Every structure is written in C-alpha cells, then in structure tokens.
C-alpha cells in the first residue's frame, strides 16, 4: 500500500525508476488501475499492478486481473497471420481473394494480405449502415467487407484500419486454416508461452476482468449527408455503433467475441511474455512463435506518412507500429510494438533486449499518453 494506493508485485532494484513512474501515474497522472511488466534478456524484472479494477474503487487490482487492451491485439492478430504465411497457407503478396473469393468484388481483386497488415487496403470502414451489435456477427461483418468498395486505391495510400483490421486478417486466417484467429493465438502462441492473453475470452475467465471506465453513451452522428471522407472517418469508429467497444466493453458478449482489432484481453505480464520472444528473434525458452526471417520482414516499414484516418503521420510494418519522431518507443529505431486505446502498450526493443507492456482500465489520452511516456522514460533510465 502506497499512500492508500494498493500496489503489488515485484521490481528488481535496478528498475526502481519504473516502479516510481508507475506510482507517479496514480499520484500525478490520474491512473485508476493498471499493471506494467518489463522483461530484459527474457527475465521478468518488473511485474507491478495497482489501483482498482472497478469504478467504485472497492476491488483492488490483483496479479491475475485481466483487462481489455484494445489495439495492442493488432500485433497478435498479425502474428497469427504471419505464422500461416510461414506454413504456406497464406501469401503476403497473393490476392486475398485466392483464399476468400467473394472478396474480389468491387475492385478488390488485387488487394493482398500485405495491404491489409500495413493498413493500405482502403477498407477502414463499412459504408453499409449496420445495427448496433452487428460486430458480434462474424459472417455479417466479413460479408460486408467483402462487398465493400475501397475508399481509396489499395496500395496508393494508408489509413489506420481501426476496427476492420481484425476481421480482414481474421477471415483470411479462418479460410486458410479452418480455425479462428483467437483459437490459434491460444493454442500456438499464448498457451505454449504461458502468456495470459486472449482474443475471445472464455466465460470462465470473466470474473478476473477489470471494469473498463468508458462512458457507455454513444456519440450522435452529425446531421445530414456527410461528405465521403467524413463518412469514412465516422464509420471507421462508429459503424456498427458499438464496434469500438462503447456501450459494450464490459459486457459478456464483448469479452467472449473475437474482435481481433479491438477486444483482446490480458495481463501486462502476458503481453510482455509474447514480446520477450519477439525481442529474442522470435523464440524464447525453446518455443518459437515466428522465425527470425519472418520477423525481419514483419518489422520492416511498409507504410509511412499522412494517415487517411488519423489525419497525422503514422508508420506501420506488417501489423506492428514502428517508432516515429512524435511517438518514440525509446531511443532505438529497431523497436516495434502496438499502442492501444487508453494508452495501453506492448512493445520490444531487440537492441536493448527489452520487452514491455502496460495495461490500464481508463480511456485516457490516446496519441500522446503521459502515463506510458513516463514508463518508457523510466525503462531507458534503468537500462542505461
């Protein structure tokens, strides 16, 4: 207990600045509840949790508390797809319609998995108005995407596929393997590594979940007919209305569904464990989750520049975010990972042999989050 903030876990004395930054998040930066984990050279040197898992502040965060980490899961979505590329079940540069024939409609016959994983497919939003709850209907969502005309010429620009990314990659995974992306993640990556990470959370695990503190009221759609660009951006986040999680994020339906872009759940320790394997060339403790050659391609820049959705620059490899001047992942350019709404973050820095995760139950600042920035600074203060 630190000044009435419940803090638990372990931290190697060398990494005391990380602990101090974590405590500072509660004292100075409004953190309600969360956890951090840091692994160096494959060893867990910091595993901390603190605050409360509920809005009433009655239930302290515990070692095994799970929380929705939103877009942190995009990297794990890509990881599963890339494992199938290694097996020859998917091809980065073959038309997606080779595995998903219906997808060739409306000018998408040349869209590839590479386009999808690097946010260049031109499919960040569905134009057809869908009712709230449709995001739980996988066939309906994937059929709508298969019928959708790209909002821009695939490969000619990029824009963050906030919520469609997981359906697009996930349907290719399903068509190629006969299994869902979430099941492959558990059976072939998280399970073997002992990483407490899920896309599609079994109901037996719901009692461990933190309440995510996000208003349940959906925003009102601007009146009148929207210009095409504005419609694309609105529908990216709000078609169907609850696709980003608003109004649903704490429900059993949301937790159990597989919405790979958005509704991954886990502990910080679990996220860091996966990144520890990636920091080590794709394998740890004799468990390979991706070959070193595939990992090298997966972390090579694919798109960088003005983002059609975010209205700022963004930089992507194959499913991983790469450092850019205004959003660094420490001092080393070889770092890669993925941020999530609220400031959650999973990343690794192979040059420093670092793997890190931060999870939270608060929808704090997204693009520039003072909590994860303080933690990042503390990591590199510690490792020197």
mmCIF file of C-alpha atoms in Angstrom:
data_model
loop_
_atom_site.group_PDB
_atom_site.id
_atom_site.type_symbol
_atom_site.label_atom_id
_atom_site.label_comp_id
_atom_site.label_asym_id
_atom_site.label_seq_id
_atom_site.Cartn_x
_atom_site.Cartn_y
_atom_site.Cartn_z
ATOM 1 C CA UNK A 1 0.000 0.000 0.000
ATOM 2 C CA UNK A 2 1.461 3.367 -1.048
ATOM 3 C CA UNK A 3 -0.407 6.425 0.257
ATOM 4 C CA UNK A 4 -3.671 4.432 0.084
ATOM 5 C CA UNK A 5 -2.949 3.290 -3.479
ATOM 6 C CA UNK A 6 -2.806 -0.505 -3.453
ATOM 7 C CA UNK A 7 0.382 -1.524 -5.271
ATOM 8 C CA UNK A 8 1.510 -5.131 -5.618
ATOM 9 C CA UNK A 9 4.162 -7.120 -7.386
ATOM 10 C CA UNK A 10 7.917 -7.259 -7.718
ATOM 11 C CA UNK A 11 10.572 -4.967 -9.137
ATOM 12 C CA UNK A 12 14.309 -5.517 -9.362
ATOM 13 C CA UNK A 13 16.062 -2.623 -7.541
ATOM 14 C CA UNK A 14 17.871 -1.740 -10.778
ATOM 15 C CA UNK A 15 14.478 -0.854 -12.264
ATOM 16 C CA UNK A 16 13.226 1.249 -9.355
ATOM 17 C CA UNK A 17 12.575 4.188 -11.747
ATOM 18 C CA UNK A 18 9.891 2.053 -13.431
ATOM 19 C CA UNK A 19 8.208 1.452 -10.091
ATOM 20 C CA UNK A 20 8.396 5.156 -9.266
ATOM 21 C CA UNK A 21 6.914 6.113 -12.633
ATOM 22 C CA UNK A 22 4.113 3.586 -12.120
ATOM 23 C CA UNK A 23 3.320 5.029 -8.685
ATOM 24 C CA UNK A 24 3.528 8.506 -10.214
ATOM 25 C CA UNK A 25 0.813 7.535 -12.679
ATOM 26 C CA UNK A 26 -1.584 7.165 -9.729
ATOM 27 C CA UNK A 27 -0.385 10.153 -7.745
ATOM 28 C CA UNK A 28 0.070 12.637 -10.569
ATOM 29 C CA UNK A 29 -1.477 11.359 -13.794
ATOM 30 C CA UNK A 30 -4.941 10.121 -12.827
ATOM 31 C CA UNK A 31 -4.435 6.382 -13.225
ATOM 32 C CA UNK A 32 -7.404 4.444 -11.763
ATOM 33 C CA UNK A 33 -5.986 0.925 -12.212
ATOM 34 C CA UNK A 34 -3.425 -0.889 -14.277
ATOM 35 C CA UNK A 35 -0.323 -3.016 -14.498
ATOM 36 C CA UNK A 36 3.171 -2.962 -16.004
ATOM 37 C CA UNK A 37 5.611 -5.725 -16.842
ATOM 38 C CA UNK A 38 9.199 -5.465 -18.029
ATOM 39 C CA UNK A 39 11.387 -8.294 -19.249
ATOM 40 C CA UNK A 40 15.097 -7.900 -20.004
ATOM 41 C CA UNK A 41 17.050 -10.710 -21.651
ATOM 42 C CA UNK A 42 13.992 -12.882 -21.204
ATOM 43 C CA UNK A 43 13.885 -12.351 -17.436
ATOM 44 C CA UNK A 44 10.920 -10.724 -15.706
ATOM 45 C CA UNK A 45 12.467 -7.825 -13.796
ATOM 46 C CA UNK A 46 9.346 -5.812 -13.065
ATOM 47 C CA UNK A 47 5.789 -7.065 -12.609
ATOM 48 C CA UNK A 48 3.613 -4.479 -10.911
ATOM 49 C CA UNK A 49 -0.093 -3.852 -10.573
ATOM 50 C CA UNK A 50 -2.022 -1.226 -8.709
ATOM 51 C CA UNK A 51 -5.120 0.826 -8.164
ATOM 52 C CA UNK A 52 -8.608 -0.556 -8.572
ATOM 53 C CA UNK A 53 -10.334 -2.768 -11.107
ATOM 54 C CA UNK A 54 -13.772 -1.170 -10.661
ATOM 55 C CA UNK A 55 -15.314 2.284 -10.898
ATOM 56 C CA UNK A 56 -16.444 2.144 -7.267
ATOM 57 C CA UNK A 57 -12.793 1.668 -6.204
ATOM 58 C CA UNK A 58 -13.706 -1.251 -3.983
ATOM 59 C CA UNK A 59 -11.791 -4.076 -5.682
ATOM 60 C CA UNK A 60 -8.003 -3.681 -5.830
ATOM 61 C CA UNK A 61 -6.210 -4.731 -8.992
ATOM 62 C CA UNK A 62 -4.690 -8.178 -8.472
ATOM 63 C CA UNK A 63 -1.848 -10.160 -10.033
ATOM 64 C CA UNK A 64 -4.258 -12.096 -12.280
ATOM 65 C CA UNK A 65 -6.548 -9.203 -13.253
ATOM 66 C CA UNK A 66 -7.334 -9.138 -16.970
ATOM 67 C CA UNK A 67 -8.272 -6.038 -18.911
ATOM 68 C CA UNK A 68 -9.274 -5.137 -22.468
ATOM 69 C CA UNK A 69 -6.124 -3.790 -24.148
ATOM 70 C CA UNK A 70 -7.782 -2.735 -27.433
ATOM 71 C CA UNK A 71 -5.350 -2.266 -30.358
ATOM 72 C CA UNK A 72 -2.421 -3.902 -28.589
ATOM 73 C CA UNK A 73 -4.092 -7.018 -30.019
ATOM 74 C CA UNK A 74 -3.470 -5.936 -33.625
ATOM 75 C CA UNK A 75 0.136 -7.085 -33.315
ATOM 76 C CA UNK A 76 -1.019 -10.506 -32.105
ATOM 77 C CA UNK A 77 -3.536 -10.660 -34.951
ATOM 78 C CA UNK A 78 -0.706 -10.084 -37.408
ATOM 79 C CA UNK A 79 1.468 -12.615 -35.615
ATOM 80 C CA UNK A 80 -1.100 -15.360 -36.193
ATOM 81 C CA UNK A 81 -1.480 -14.447 -39.875
ATOM 82 C CA UNK A 82 2.302 -14.416 -40.327
ATOM 83 C CA UNK A 83 2.571 -17.883 -38.811
ATOM 84 C CA UNK A 84 0.275 -19.102 -41.588
ATOM 85 C CA UNK A 85 2.430 -17.316 -44.160
ATOM 86 C CA UNK A 86 5.398 -19.299 -42.863
ATOM 87 C CA UNK A 87 3.474 -22.524 -43.382
ATOM 88 C CA UNK A 88 2.494 -21.625 -46.928
ATOM 89 C CA UNK A 89 -1.190 -21.375 -46.041
ATOM 90 C CA UNK A 90 -1.229 -17.632 -46.736
ATOM 91 C CA UNK A 91 0.867 -15.490 -49.064
ATOM 92 C CA UNK A 92 1.650 -11.871 -48.296
ATOM 93 C CA UNK A 93 1.524 -10.837 -51.937
ATOM 94 C CA UNK A 94 -1.120 -13.098 -53.473
ATOM 95 C CA UNK A 95 -4.611 -11.646 -53.889
ATOM 96 C CA UNK A 96 -6.650 -12.124 -50.723
ATOM 97 C CA UNK A 97 -9.406 -13.423 -52.986
ATOM 98 C CA UNK A 98 -7.304 -16.529 -53.627
ATOM 99 C CA UNK A 99 -8.458 -17.695 -50.196
ATOM 100 C CA UNK A 100 -11.611 -15.581 -49.980
ATOM 101 C CA UNK A 101 -13.236 -15.495 -53.454
ATOM 102 C CA UNK A 102 -16.119 -13.189 -52.512
ATOM 103 C CA UNK A 103 -13.566 -10.562 -51.503
ATOM 104 C CA UNK A 104 -12.691 -9.862 -55.142
ATOM 105 C CA UNK A 105 -15.889 -7.778 -55.529
ATOM 106 C CA UNK A 106 -15.960 -4.014 -56.042
ATOM 107 C CA UNK A 107 -12.389 -3.566 -57.240
ATOM 108 C CA UNK A 108 -10.571 -5.581 -54.554
ATOM 109 C CA UNK A 109 -9.272 -8.368 -56.789
ATOM 110 C CA UNK A 110 -5.663 -7.208 -56.262
ATOM 111 C CA UNK A 111 -5.800 -6.479 -52.523
ATOM 112 C CA UNK A 112 -3.234 -8.586 -50.674
ATOM 113 C CA UNK A 113 -2.552 -9.627 -47.108
ATOM 114 C CA UNK A 114 0.402 -7.220 -47.180
ATOM 115 C CA UNK A 115 -2.026 -4.369 -47.958
ATOM 116 C CA UNK A 116 -4.244 -5.453 -45.073
ATOM 117 C CA UNK A 117 -1.468 -5.811 -42.478
ATOM 118 C CA UNK A 118 0.037 -2.432 -43.420
ATOM 119 C CA UNK A 119 -3.310 -0.547 -43.443
ATOM 120 C CA UNK A 120 -3.158 0.087 -47.196
ATOM 121 C CA UNK A 121 -6.211 -1.963 -48.239
ATOM 122 C CA UNK A 122 -8.579 1.021 -48.377
ATOM 123 C CA UNK A 123 -11.097 -0.716 -46.105
ATOM 124 C CA UNK A 124 -11.041 1.129 -42.767
ATOM 125 C CA UNK A 125 -14.830 1.390 -42.678
ATOM 126 C CA UNK A 126 -18.016 -0.273 -43.887
ATOM 127 C CA UNK A 127 -20.309 2.002 -45.888
ATOM 128 C CA UNK A 128 -23.474 -0.082 -45.341
ATOM 129 C CA UNK A 129 -25.298 1.039 -42.180
ATOM 130 C CA UNK A 130 -25.149 -1.797 -39.657
ATOM 131 C CA UNK A 131 -27.158 -2.094 -36.449
ATOM 132 C CA UNK A 132 -25.571 -1.979 -33.023
ATOM 133 C CA UNK A 133 -24.332 -5.418 -32.066
ATOM 134 C CA UNK A 134 -23.514 -6.434 -35.651
ATOM 135 C CA UNK A 135 -19.820 -6.561 -34.690
ATOM 136 C CA UNK A 136 -20.577 -9.839 -32.893
ATOM 137 C CA UNK A 137 -21.839 -11.420 -36.137
ATOM 138 C CA UNK A 138 -18.644 -12.533 -37.865
ATOM 139 C CA UNK A 139 -20.313 -13.694 -41.118
ATOM 140 C CA UNK A 140 -22.194 -10.429 -41.437
ATOM 141 C CA UNK A 141 -19.122 -8.284 -40.843
ATOM 142 C CA UNK A 142 -16.921 -10.210 -43.236
ATOM 143 C CA UNK A 143 -19.651 -10.291 -45.907
ATOM 144 C CA UNK A 144 -19.999 -6.509 -45.634
ATOM 145 C CA UNK A 145 -16.250 -6.098 -46.048
ATOM 146 C CA UNK A 146 -16.201 -8.487 -48.999
ATOM 147 C CA UNK A 147 -18.851 -6.358 -50.737
ATOM 148 C CA UNK A 148 -17.276 -3.022 -49.820
ATOM 149 C CA UNK A 149 -15.643 -0.847 -52.463
ATOM 150 C CA UNK A 150 -12.290 0.505 -51.221
ATOM 151 C CA UNK A 151 -12.345 4.093 -50.007
ATOM 152 C CA UNK A 152 -9.043 4.665 -51.862
ATOM 153 C CA UNK A 153 -6.993 2.713 -54.363
ATOM 154 C CA UNK A 154 -5.406 -0.145 -52.423
ATOM 155 C CA UNK A 155 -1.679 0.363 -52.051
ATOM 156 C CA UNK A 156 -1.824 4.031 -53.064
ATOM 157 C CA UNK A 157 -2.253 5.379 -49.518
ATOM 158 C CA UNK A 158 -2.679 4.128 -45.979
ATOM 159 C CA UNK A 159 -5.141 4.787 -43.189
ATOM 160 C CA UNK A 160 -5.478 3.118 -39.821
ATOM 161 C CA UNK A 161 -7.960 0.230 -40.113
ATOM 162 C CA UNK A 162 -9.048 0.756 -36.515
ATOM 163 C CA UNK A 163 -11.740 -1.900 -36.277
ATOM 164 C CA UNK A 164 -11.798 -3.701 -39.625
ATOM 165 C CA UNK A 165 -8.170 -4.893 -39.456
ATOM 166 C CA UNK A 166 -9.032 -7.938 -37.353
ATOM 167 C CA UNK A 167 -11.991 -9.038 -39.458
ATOM 168 C CA UNK A 168 -9.951 -8.812 -42.649
ATOM 169 C CA UNK A 169 -6.902 -10.667 -41.342
ATOM 170 C CA UNK A 170 -9.046 -12.982 -39.230
ATOM 171 C CA UNK A 171 -11.211 -14.119 -42.132
ATOM 172 C CA UNK A 172 -8.130 -14.932 -44.204
ATOM 173 C CA UNK A 173 -6.784 -16.924 -41.253
ATOM 174 C CA UNK A 174 -10.105 -18.767 -40.930
ATOM 175 C CA UNK A 175 -10.312 -19.531 -44.643
ATOM 176 C CA UNK A 176 -6.717 -20.764 -44.784
ATOM 177 C CA UNK A 177 -6.678 -22.816 -41.582
ATOM 178 C CA UNK A 178 -10.285 -23.698 -40.783
ATOM 179 C CA UNK A 179 -9.769 -22.224 -37.301
ATOM 180 C CA UNK A 180 -10.435 -18.854 -35.743
ATOM 181 C CA UNK A 181 -7.647 -16.433 -35.070
ATOM 182 C CA UNK A 182 -8.323 -16.412 -31.329
ATOM 183 C CA UNK A 183 -8.070 -20.194 -31.087
ATOM 184 C CA UNK A 184 -4.757 -20.236 -32.948
ATOM 185 C CA UNK A 185 -3.408 -17.481 -30.706
ATOM 186 C CA UNK A 186 -4.253 -19.516 -27.601
ATOM 187 C CA UNK A 187 -3.160 -22.910 -28.946
ATOM 188 C CA UNK A 188 0.046 -21.918 -30.719
ATOM 189 C CA UNK A 189 1.332 -18.717 -29.116
ATOM 190 C CA UNK A 190 -0.116 -17.681 -25.765
ATOM 191 C CA UNK A 191 -0.689 -21.194 -24.473
ATOM 192 C CA UNK A 192 2.799 -22.590 -25.167
ATOM 193 C CA UNK A 193 4.396 -19.407 -23.792
ATOM 194 C CA UNK A 194 2.195 -19.376 -20.687
ATOM 195 C CA UNK A 195 1.077 -15.874 -21.659
ATOM 196 C CA UNK A 196 -2.231 -14.752 -20.134
ATOM 197 C CA UNK A 197 -3.557 -13.229 -23.371
ATOM 198 C CA UNK A 198 -6.830 -13.844 -25.216
ATOM 199 C CA UNK A 199 -8.782 -12.748 -28.265
ATOM 200 C CA UNK A 200 -12.165 -14.191 -27.349
ATOM 201 C CA UNK A 201 -12.177 -14.528 -23.563
ATOM 202 C CA UNK A 202 -13.733 -17.738 -22.197
ATOM 203 C CA UNK A 203 -16.612 -17.030 -19.829
ATOM 204 C CA UNK A 204 -14.759 -18.892 -17.089
ATOM 205 C CA UNK A 205 -12.224 -16.046 -17.036
ATOM 206 C CA UNK A 206 -14.659 -13.115 -16.843
ATOM 207 C CA UNK A 207 -14.522 -12.922 -13.058
ATOM 208 C CA UNK A 208 -10.919 -11.741 -13.391
ATOM 209 C CA UNK A 209 -11.754 -8.792 -15.665
ATOM 210 C CA UNK A 210 -11.319 -5.176 -14.706
ATOM 211 C CA UNK A 211 -14.205 -2.843 -15.423
ATOM 212 C CA UNK A 212 -13.140 -0.537 -18.228
ATOM 213 C CA UNK A 213 -14.016 3.042 -17.350
ATOM 214 C CA UNK A 214 -15.509 4.319 -20.577
ATOM 215 C CA UNK A 215 -18.844 6.162 -20.888
ATOM 216 C CA UNK A 216 -21.491 3.906 -22.367
ATOM 217 C CA UNK A 217 -23.277 6.699 -24.235
ATOM 218 C CA UNK A 218 -22.591 6.600 -27.959
ATOM 219 C CA UNK A 219 -21.889 9.895 -29.759
ATOM 220 C CA UNK A 220 -24.554 11.314 -32.017
ATOM 221 C CA UNK A 221 -23.921 11.096 -35.726
ATOM 222 C CA UNK A 222 -23.541 14.506 -37.360
ATOM 223 C CA UNK A 223 -26.801 15.539 -39.063
ATOM 224 C CA UNK A 224 -27.314 15.431 -42.775
ATOM 225 C CA UNK A 225 -25.433 13.659 -45.508
ATOM 226 C CA UNK A 226 -21.722 13.520 -44.770
ATOM 227 C CA UNK A 227 -19.046 14.116 -47.412
ATOM 228 C CA UNK A 228 -17.399 10.850 -48.378
ATOM 229 C CA UNK A 229 -14.190 11.446 -46.419
ATOM 230 C CA UNK A 230 -16.095 12.432 -43.291
ATOM 231 C CA UNK A 231 -18.376 9.401 -43.661
ATOM 232 C CA UNK A 232 -15.344 7.133 -43.947
ATOM 233 C CA UNK A 233 -13.866 8.503 -40.720
ATOM 234 C CA UNK A 234 -17.172 8.369 -38.841
ATOM 235 C CA UNK A 235 -17.932 4.828 -39.937
ATOM 236 C CA UNK A 236 -14.408 3.713 -39.042
ATOM 237 C CA UNK A 237 -15.197 4.266 -35.373
ATOM 238 C CA UNK A 238 -18.997 4.028 -35.185
ATOM 239 C CA UNK A 239 -20.443 1.617 -37.787
ATOM 240 C CA UNK A 240 -21.836 -0.541 -36.336
ATOM 241 C CA UNK A 241 -22.277 1.887 -33.420
ATOM 242 C CA UNK A 242 -20.567 -0.266 -30.782
ATOM 243 C CA UNK A 243 -17.692 -1.546 -32.914
ATOM 244 C CA UNK A 244 -15.093 0.398 -30.903
ATOM 245 C CA UNK A 245 -16.476 -1.009 -27.656
ATOM 246 C CA UNK A 246 -18.572 1.907 -26.440
ATOM 247 C CA UNK A 247 -21.624 0.622 -24.588
ATOM 248 C CA UNK A 248 -20.378 -2.970 -24.747
ATOM 249 C CA UNK A 249 -16.834 -3.109 -23.402
ATOM 250 C CA UNK A 250 -17.764 -4.589 -20.003
ATOM 251 C CA UNK A 251 -20.410 -6.996 -21.280
ATOM 252 C CA UNK A 252 -20.057 -10.778 -21.521
ATOM 253 C CA UNK A 253 -20.872 -10.555 -25.236
ATOM 254 C CA UNK A 254 -17.934 -8.227 -25.867
ATOM 255 C CA UNK A 255 -15.475 -10.262 -23.832
ATOM 256 C CA UNK A 256 -16.384 -13.602 -25.411
ATOM 257 C CA UNK A 257 -16.461 -12.394 -29.025
ATOM 258 C CA UNK A 258 -13.448 -12.427 -31.288
ATOM 259 C CA UNK A 259 -12.965 -8.862 -32.493
ATOM 260 C CA UNK A 260 -9.222 -9.103 -33.094
ATOM 261 C CA UNK A 261 -8.580 -5.406 -33.764
ATOM 262 C CA UNK A 262 -10.174 -4.266 -30.583
ATOM 263 C CA UNK A 263 -11.177 -6.678 -27.809
ATOM 264 C CA UNK A 264 -8.043 -8.560 -26.787
ATOM 265 C CA UNK A 265 -7.750 -9.167 -23.044
ATOM 266 C CA UNK A 266 -4.745 -9.985 -20.934
ATOM 267 C CA UNK A 267 -2.322 -9.111 -18.196
ATOM 268 C CA UNK A 268 0.715 -6.911 -18.699
ATOM 269 C CA UNK A 269 2.850 -9.920 -17.824
ATOM 270 C CA UNK A 270 1.198 -11.937 -20.608
ATOM 271 C CA UNK A 271 1.700 -9.248 -23.255
ATOM 272 C CA UNK A 272 5.339 -8.762 -22.233
ATOM 273 C CA UNK A 273 5.961 -12.517 -22.421
ATOM 274 C CA UNK A 274 4.974 -12.599 -26.105
ATOM 275 C CA UNK A 275 7.162 -9.594 -26.838
ATOM 276 C CA UNK A 276 10.061 -11.224 -24.989
ATOM 277 C CA UNK A 277 10.023 -13.961 -27.639
ATOM 278 C CA UNK A 278 9.942 -11.335 -30.395
ATOM 279 C CA UNK A 279 12.793 -9.393 -28.767
ATOM 280 C CA UNK A 280 14.825 -12.598 -28.929
ATOM 281 C CA UNK A 281 14.401 -13.176 -32.653
ATOM 282 C CA UNK A 282 11.015 -14.907 -32.404
ATOM 283 C CA UNK A 283 11.711 -17.601 -29.793
ATOM 284 C CA UNK A 284 12.188 -17.961 -26.060
ATOM 285 C CA UNK A 285 12.726 -20.957 -23.785
ATOM 286 C CA UNK A 286 12.769 -23.241 -26.805
ATOM 287 C CA UNK A 287 9.370 -22.014 -28.062
ATOM 288 C CA UNK A 288 9.409 -20.372 -31.492
ATOM 289 C CA UNK A 289 6.438 -18.196 -32.335
ATOM 290 C CA UNK A 290 7.906 -16.718 -35.527
ATOM 291 C CA UNK A 291 11.088 -17.426 -37.467
ATOM 292 C CA UNK A 292 13.792 -14.779 -37.418
ATOM 293 C CA UNK A 293 13.441 -14.315 -41.188
ATOM 294 C CA UNK A 294 9.676 -13.803 -40.990
ATOM 295 C CA UNK A 295 10.114 -11.459 -38.037
ATOM 296 C CA UNK A 296 12.601 -9.357 -40.001
ATOM 297 C CA UNK A 297 10.071 -8.917 -42.803
ATOM 298 C CA UNK A 298 7.240 -8.337 -40.327
ATOM 299 C CA UNK A 299 9.091 -5.404 -38.762
ATOM 300 C CA UNK A 300 10.203 -3.730 -41.999
ATOM 301 C CA UNK A 301 8.480 -0.441 -42.801
ATOM 302 C CA UNK A 302 5.551 -0.817 -45.214
ATOM 303 C CA UNK A 303 3.715 2.490 -44.884
ATOM 304 C CA UNK A 304 4.746 5.875 -43.504
ATOM 305 C CA UNK A 305 3.290 9.322 -43.997
ATOM 306 C CA UNK A 306 -0.117 11.022 -43.891
ATOM 307 C CA UNK A 307 -2.766 8.696 -42.480
ATOM 308 C CA UNK A 308 -6.188 8.955 -44.163
ATOM 309 C CA UNK A 309 -7.998 8.193 -40.886
ATOM 310 C CA UNK A 310 -5.824 9.736 -38.175
ATOM 311 C CA UNK A 311 -5.091 12.990 -40.054
ATOM 312 C CA UNK A 312 -1.474 12.800 -38.911
ATOM 313 C CA UNK A 313 1.549 10.766 -39.891
ATOM 314 C CA UNK A 314 1.628 7.101 -38.951
ATOM 315 C CA UNK A 315 4.176 4.363 -39.590
ATOM 316 C CA UNK A 316 3.464 0.651 -39.921
ATOM 317 C CA UNK A 317 5.263 -2.564 -40.641
ATOM 318 C CA UNK A 318 3.179 -5.761 -41.040
ATOM 319 C CA UNK A 319 0.728 -5.311 -38.182
ATOM 320 C CA UNK A 320 3.277 -3.619 -35.924
ATOM 321 C CA UNK A 321 3.629 0.097 -35.296
ATOM 322 C CA UNK A 322 7.117 1.488 -35.775
ATOM 323 C CA UNK A 323 8.690 4.459 -33.986
ATOM 324 C CA UNK A 324 8.252 7.928 -35.418
ATOM 325 C CA UNK A 325 9.540 11.278 -34.254
ATOM 326 C CA UNK A 326 6.467 12.292 -32.260
ATOM 327 C CA UNK A 327 5.800 8.794 -30.877
ATOM 328 C CA UNK A 328 9.026 7.081 -29.962
ATOM 329 C CA UNK A 329 9.445 3.664 -28.373
ATOM 330 C CA UNK A 330 12.638 4.571 -26.598
ATOM 331 C CA UNK A 331 15.903 5.614 -28.284
ATOM 332 C CA UNK A 332 16.392 2.666 -30.635
ATOM 333 C CA UNK A 333 14.938 2.647 -34.140
ATOM 334 C CA UNK A 334 14.597 -1.146 -34.208
ATOM 335 C CA UNK A 335 11.855 -1.127 -31.554
ATOM 336 C CA UNK A 336 8.367 -2.217 -32.614
ATOM 337 C CA UNK A 337 5.009 -2.910 -30.997
ATOM 338 C CA UNK A 338 1.494 -1.532 -30.792
ATOM 339 C CA UNK A 339 -0.366 1.020 -28.705
ATOM 340 C CA UNK A 340 -3.980 0.602 -27.615
ATOM 341 C CA UNK A 341 -6.800 2.976 -26.710
ATOM 342 C CA UNK A 342 -6.354 4.462 -23.268
ATOM 343 C CA UNK A 343 -2.581 4.320 -23.531
ATOM 344 C CA UNK A 344 -2.033 0.586 -23.230
ATOM 345 C CA UNK A 345 1.142 -0.572 -24.936
ATOM 346 C CA UNK A 346 3.087 -3.685 -25.811
ATOM 347 C CA UNK A 347 6.486 -3.434 -27.489
ATOM 348 C CA UNK A 348 10.001 -4.755 -27.637
ATOM 349 C CA UNK A 349 13.412 -3.311 -28.335
ATOM 350 C CA UNK A 350 15.737 -6.056 -29.573
ATOM 351 C CA UNK A 351 18.769 -3.756 -29.323
ATOM 352 C CA UNK A 352 18.193 -3.292 -25.597
ATOM 353 C CA UNK A 353 16.811 -6.844 -25.114
ATOM 354 C CA UNK A 354 13.712 -5.257 -23.620
ATOM 355 C CA UNK A 355 10.068 -6.389 -23.744
ATOM 356 C CA UNK A 356 7.425 -4.260 -22.054
ATOM 357 C CA UNK A 357 3.685 -3.987 -21.515
ATOM 358 C CA UNK A 358 1.374 -1.532 -19.831
ATOM 359 C CA UNK A 359 -2.363 -2.083 -19.450
ATOM 360 C CA UNK A 360 -4.998 0.180 -17.922
ATOM 361 C CA UNK A 361 -8.754 0.347 -17.389
ATOM 362 C CA UNK A 362 -9.075 4.023 -18.282
ATOM 363 C CA UNK A 363 -9.762 5.681 -21.627
ATOM 364 C CA UNK A 364 -7.061 8.280 -21.159
ATOM 365 C CA UNK A 365 -5.264 10.323 -23.837
ATOM 366 C CA UNK A 366 -4.653 8.199 -26.914
ATOM 367 C CA UNK A 367 -1.960 9.582 -29.198
ATOM 368 C CA UNK A 368 0.252 11.202 -26.529
ATOM 369 C CA UNK A 369 -0.379 9.466 -23.223
ATOM 370 C CA UNK A 370 1.587 10.850 -20.233
ATOM 371 C CA UNK A 371 1.389 7.530 -18.366
ATOM 372 C CA UNK A 372 3.053 5.337 -20.964
ATOM 373 C CA UNK A 373 5.527 8.126 -21.767
ATOM 374 C CA UNK A 374 6.626 8.259 -18.128
ATOM 375 C CA UNK A 375 7.050 4.483 -18.047
ATOM 376 C CA UNK A 376 9.036 4.460 -21.313
ATOM 377 C CA UNK A 377 11.402 7.121 -19.983
ATOM 378 C CA UNK A 378 11.898 5.118 -16.786
ATOM 379 C CA UNK A 379 12.756 1.931 -18.671
ATOM 380 C CA UNK A 380 15.637 3.548 -20.514
ATOM 381 C CA UNK A 381 16.794 5.429 -17.433
ATOM 382 C CA UNK A 382 17.128 1.990 -15.833
ATOM 383 C CA UNK A 383 18.776 0.071 -18.662
ATOM 384 C CA UNK A 384 21.227 2.889 -19.305
#
